[in-house]
Short mmCIF file of C-alpha atoms in Angstrom, two decimals:
data_model
loop_
_atom_site.label_atom_id
_atom_site.label_comp_id
_atom_site.label_asym_id
_atom_site.label_seq_id
_atom_site.Cartn_x
_atom_site.Cartn_y
_atom_site.Cartn_z
CA ASP A 24 8.79 9.47 2.93
CA ASP A 25 5.80 9.95 5.22
CA VAL A 26 6.08 9.31 8.94
CA ILE A 27 3.24 7.76 10.90
CA VAL A 28 3.05 8.40 14.63
CA VAL A 29 0.44 6.57 16.70
CA THR A 30 -0.62 8.36 19.88
CA ALA A 31 -3.26 7.73 22.51
CA SER A 32 -4.65 11.24 22.83
CA LYS A 33 -5.40 14.25 20.69
CA VAL A 34 -2.35 16.36 19.87
CA ARG A 35 -2.69 20.03 19.09
CA ARG A 36 -1.80 20.98 15.53
CA ASP A 37 0.50 23.83 16.57
CA SER A 38 2.61 21.33 18.49
CA PHE A 39 3.83 19.98 15.16
CA ALA A 40 4.50 23.31 13.45
CA SER A 41 8.12 23.25 14.62
CA VAL A 42 10.83 22.09 12.25
CA SER A 43 12.55 20.16 15.04
CA PRO A 44 13.05 16.43 14.34
CA LEU A 45 10.65 13.94 15.89
CA SER A 46 11.75 12.33 19.14
CA VAL A 47 12.51 8.61 19.11
CA VAL A 48 11.69 6.36 22.05
CA SER A 49 14.40 3.91 23.14
CA GLU A 50 13.72 0.18 22.93
CA GLU A 51 13.97 -0.15 26.73
CA ALA A 52 11.17 2.38 27.29
CA MET A 53 8.63 0.85 24.90
CA ALA A 54 5.81 -1.47 25.89
CA ARG A 55 6.00 -5.09 24.74
CA GLU A 56 3.20 -6.81 22.87
CA GLU A 57 1.89 -10.05 24.40
CA ASN A 58 -0.88 -12.45 23.41
CA LEU A 59 -3.67 -13.71 25.65
CA ALA A 60 -5.94 -15.89 23.52
CA ASP A 61 -7.52 -13.44 21.05
CA PHE A 62 -6.49 -10.39 23.08
CA LYS A 63 -3.44 -8.20 22.58
CA LEU A 64 -1.76 -6.97 25.75
CA TYR A 65 1.04 -4.43 26.11
CA ARG A 66 3.35 -4.83 29.10
CA VAL A 67 4.91 -1.62 30.40
CA PRO A 68 8.65 -2.30 30.95
CA ARG A 69 8.93 -0.35 34.19
CA PRO A 70 6.67 1.06 36.95
CA VAL A 71 4.77 4.21 36.07
CA THR A 72 2.52 6.55 38.01
CA VAL A 73 -0.55 8.33 36.75
CA SER A 74 -1.90 11.34 38.61
CA SER A 75 -5.54 11.66 39.61
CA LYS A 76 -7.73 12.36 36.56
CA GLY A 77 -4.55 12.29 34.51
CA MET A 78 -3.23 10.35 31.56
CA LYS A 79 0.15 9.07 30.47
CA GLN A 80 1.25 7.99 27.01
CA ILE A 81 3.23 4.77 26.59
CA ALA A 82 5.06 4.07 23.33
CA PHE A 83 4.90 0.57 21.91
CA LEU A 84 6.11 1.00 18.33
CA SER A 85 8.90 3.07 16.81
CA ARG A 86 9.80 2.75 13.15
CA GLU A 87 12.23 4.97 11.27
CA ALA A 88 11.06 3.94 7.80
CA ILE A 89 7.56 2.85 6.78
CA ARG A 90 6.81 2.26 3.11
CA THR A 91 3.77 4.27 2.07
CA ARG A 92 2.24 5.69 -1.08
CA TRP A 93 -0.51 8.10 -2.00
CA LEU A 94 -3.68 6.58 -3.39
CA TYR A 95 -6.39 8.80 -4.87
CA GLU A 96 -10.05 7.82 -4.82
CA ALA A 97 -12.92 9.11 -6.96
CA ARG A 98 -16.60 8.29 -6.60
CA CYS A 99 -18.39 7.31 -9.81
CA GLU A 100 -22.15 7.51 -10.40
CA PRO A 101 -22.74 5.96 -13.86
CA ASP A 102 -26.38 7.05 -13.93
CA ASP A 103 -25.23 10.70 -14.16
CA GLU A 104 -24.94 11.95 -17.73
CA PHE A 105 -21.57 13.15 -19.01
CA TYR A 106 -22.36 16.28 -21.02
CA PRO A 107 -20.05 17.87 -23.63
CA GLY A 108 -17.69 20.21 -21.81
CA ASP A 109 -17.89 18.39 -18.46
CA GLU A 110 -14.24 17.43 -18.87
CA GLU A 111 -13.43 21.06 -18.01
CA ASP A 112 -15.33 20.88 -14.70
CA LEU A 113 -14.01 17.82 -12.88
CA GLU A 114 -14.53 17.05 -9.19
CA GLU A 115 -12.01 16.70 -6.36
CA THR A 116 -10.64 13.29 -5.46
CA THR A 117 -9.76 12.05 -1.98
CA ILE A 118 -6.17 11.34 -0.94
CA ARG A 119 -5.54 8.13 0.98
CA LEU A 120 -2.31 7.02 2.62
CA PHE A 121 -1.67 3.36 1.82
CA THR A 122 0.62 0.86 3.52
CA GLU A 123 0.53 -2.74 4.75
CA ASN A 124 0.90 -3.92 8.31
CA THR A 125 3.81 -6.21 7.47
CA VAL A 126 7.52 -6.32 8.23
CA ASP A 127 8.29 -5.71 4.54
CA PHE A 128 6.48 -2.36 4.77
CA GLY A 129 8.18 -1.46 8.06
CA LEU A 130 5.36 -2.38 10.46
CA GLY A 131 4.40 -5.96 11.36
CA ALA A 132 2.75 -5.36 14.76
CA SER A 133 -0.87 -5.32 15.87
CA LEU A 134 -1.99 -1.69 15.69
CA PRO A 135 -4.54 -0.74 18.37
CA MET A 136 -7.22 1.88 17.98
CA GLY A 137 -5.92 5.40 18.55
CA LYS A 138 -4.74 8.60 16.92
CA VAL A 139 -2.55 8.82 13.82
CA ASN A 140 -0.53 11.87 12.83
CA ALA A 141 0.67 11.85 9.22
CA PHE A 142 3.65 14.03 8.30
CA GLU A 143 5.22 15.00 4.99
CA ASN A 144 8.88 15.92 4.60
CA THR A 145 9.39 19.47 3.31
CA THR A 146 12.30 21.88 3.01
CA LEU A 147 11.30 23.17 6.46
CA GLY A 148 11.26 19.70 7.99
CA PRO A 149 8.38 17.32 8.81
CA GLN A 150 5.02 19.07 8.48
CA LEU A 151 1.71 17.77 9.79
CA VAL A 152 -0.64 16.64 7.00
CA ALA A 153 -3.54 15.16 8.94
CA GLU A 154 -4.73 13.95 12.35
CA LEU A 155 -6.78 10.78 12.02
CA GLU A 156 -8.58 8.10 14.01
CA LEU A 157 -7.03 4.65 13.63
CA ARG A 158 -9.10 1.50 14.06
CA ASP A 159 -7.55 -1.85 15.01
CA TYR A 160 -5.34 -3.34 12.29
CA PRO A 161 -4.02 -6.91 12.69
CA VAL A 162 -0.72 -8.01 11.21
CA GLY A 163 -0.89 -8.62 7.46
CA GLN A 164 -3.80 -6.27 6.74
CA GLU A 165 -3.70 -3.34 4.34
CA VAL A 166 -3.94 0.07 5.99
CA GLU A 167 -5.64 3.01 4.27
CA LEU A 168 -6.00 6.39 5.94
CA PRO A 169 -8.02 9.27 4.40
CA LEU A 170 -6.03 12.52 4.29
CA GLY A 171 -8.59 14.88 2.75
CA ASP A 172 -9.33 16.26 -0.72
CA SER A 173 -6.66 16.66 -3.38
CA ALA A 174 -5.89 20.00 -5.00
CA LYS A 175 -4.07 18.36 -7.92
CA VAL A 176 -6.15 15.35 -8.96
CA PHE A 177 -9.71 15.67 -10.29
CA ALA A 178 -12.11 13.18 -11.86
CA LEU A 179 -15.59 12.77 -13.32
CA CYS A 180 -17.60 9.94 -14.84
CA GLY A 181 -21.00 9.52 -16.44
CA TYR A 182 -22.89 7.74 -19.19
CA GLU A 183 -22.86 9.02 -22.77
CA GLY A 184 -25.74 8.89 -25.18
CA GLU A 185 -29.47 9.46 -25.06
CA THR A 186 -30.33 6.39 -22.99
CA GLU A 187 -29.65 6.01 -19.28
CA PRO A 188 -28.20 2.73 -17.97
CA ASP A 189 -31.47 1.93 -16.16
CA ASP A 190 -33.40 2.26 -19.43
CA ASN A 191 -31.04 -0.19 -21.13
CA GLY A 192 -31.78 -2.95 -18.63
CA ALA A 193 -29.16 -5.70 -18.90
CA ARG A 194 -27.61 -4.15 -22.02
CA TRP A 195 -24.26 -2.36 -21.79
CA THR A 196 -24.17 1.45 -21.77
CA LYS A 197 -21.20 3.57 -22.80
CA MET A 198 -19.69 5.75 -20.10
CA ARG A 199 -16.78 8.16 -19.98
CA MET A 200 -14.11 8.34 -17.28
CA VAL A 201 -11.87 11.42 -17.12
CA ILE A 202 -9.08 11.97 -14.57
CA SER A 203 -6.60 14.86 -14.56
CA ASN A 204 -3.28 14.75 -12.70
CA ALA A 205 -1.31 17.94 -11.99
CA ASN A 206 1.41 16.05 -10.10
CA GLU A 207 4.75 15.59 -11.82
CA ALA A 208 4.80 11.88 -11.01
CA PRO A 209 2.34 9.20 -12.19
CA ILE A 210 -0.44 8.36 -9.74
CA ARG A 211 -2.85 5.54 -8.98
CA VAL A 212 -6.55 6.41 -8.80
CA ARG A 213 -9.25 4.13 -7.43
CA ILE A 214 -12.67 4.68 -8.98
CA ASN A 215 -15.38 3.57 -6.55
CA PHE A 216 -18.75 2.40 -7.91
CA GLY A 217 -20.21 1.49 -4.52
CA PHE A 218 -22.11 -1.70 -3.74
CA PRO A 219 -21.22 -4.52 -6.20
CA GLY A 220 -24.89 -5.42 -6.65
CA GLU A 221 -25.55 -2.02 -8.24
CA TRP A 222 -23.23 -2.13 -11.26
CA GLU A 223 -21.13 -4.24 -13.59
CA VAL A 224 -18.21 -2.43 -15.22
CA ARG A 225 -16.05 -3.18 -18.24
CA PRO A 226 -13.09 -0.80 -18.08
CA GLY A 227 -10.15 -0.57 -20.49
CA ARG A 228 -7.78 -3.37 -21.40
CA THR A 229 -5.27 -2.45 -18.70
CA GLU A 230 -7.77 -2.23 -15.81
CA ASP A 231 -9.95 -4.70 -13.94
CA ALA A 232 -13.10 -4.25 -11.89
CA VAL A 233 -12.72 -5.92 -8.49
CA VAL A 234 -14.49 -5.91 -5.13
CA LYS A 235 -12.44 -4.29 -2.35
CA ASN A 236 -13.66 -3.56 1.18
CA GLY A 237 -17.22 -4.23 0.07
CA ASP A 238 -17.16 -1.84 -2.91
CA LEU A 239 -16.81 -2.37 -6.66
CA VAL A 240 -13.67 -0.49 -7.72
CA VAL A 241 -11.39 0.02 -10.71
CA GLU A 242 -7.83 1.29 -10.32
CA ALA A 243 -6.28 3.31 -13.15
CA GLU A 244 -2.83 4.83 -13.58
CA VAL A 245 -2.61 8.46 -14.72
CA PRO A 246 0.68 9.88 -16.07
CA GLY A 247 2.34 12.88 -14.47
CA ASN A 248 0.90 16.20 -15.69
CA GLY A 249 -1.46 14.14 -17.82
CA THR A 250 -5.06 13.09 -18.31
CA TYR A 251 -6.82 9.74 -18.35
CA ASP A 252 -9.77 9.88 -20.75
CA ARG A 253 -11.35 6.52 -21.55
CA LYS A 254 -14.65 5.04 -22.69
CA TRP A 255 -15.91 2.23 -20.46
CA ARG A 256 -19.15 0.25 -20.39
CA VAL A 257 -21.56 -0.27 -17.50
CA ARG A 258 -24.82 -2.09 -16.87
CA ARG A 259 -27.02 -3.28 -14.06
CA PRO A 260 -26.18 -6.85 -12.95
CA PRO A 261 -28.86 -9.59 -13.06
CA ILE A 262 -29.19 -9.51 -9.26
CA TYR A 263 -30.33 -5.89 -9.54
CA PHE A 264 -33.51 -7.05 -11.33
CA ALA A 265 -34.06 -10.12 -9.12
CA ASP A 266 -36.90 -8.51 -7.16
CA ASP A 267 -38.66 -7.07 -10.22
#
């Protein structure tokens, strides 16, 4: 499982190259969360001193097990043509670390803005995967953190045929979606079409097009060491032509 550590300052990468286990802060030494109207306050349990022009880190959350999963994301531009042979030249996808800020997922506390260090367990111990900026996440909200490009999952989409989607107006245009997965396990890939007012999508029978975080997306499952190769349909929505 991945370990998420929230810190208040930048941590050098070589500090995490050691195979030593991560230190755990005792309950007595951690700050306590308090509410003041819409504000979140953190009370330090004992007096502390901070030197001139210095900084001190105070832990407020320590979890031994947080449920997470990898989520891959691919950007789709349906007005690009999918030529014969393009399935051999797919593009990199982005890896995202997904969890929920709930007790069931091992969190359940207001997460303030700060640094996040994501680790992956290996035969040599926990290894640093990424150093990220964390925005505020209230309790109950989904948390997604970008971890960089994938070296095992690739994707490409585009329309097929002689007519571009814009030339077809409100009529549906065939498009092709290809995703390759070199991981041994099945994966979930989110295909992002951008602003919902740009496109309408009819994916396969097992997928749905939904709006998430302001974008029109479709999530597809790809088998381990396998390929997802499907024909979808796209068109411009009526709102796209409203100003014409």
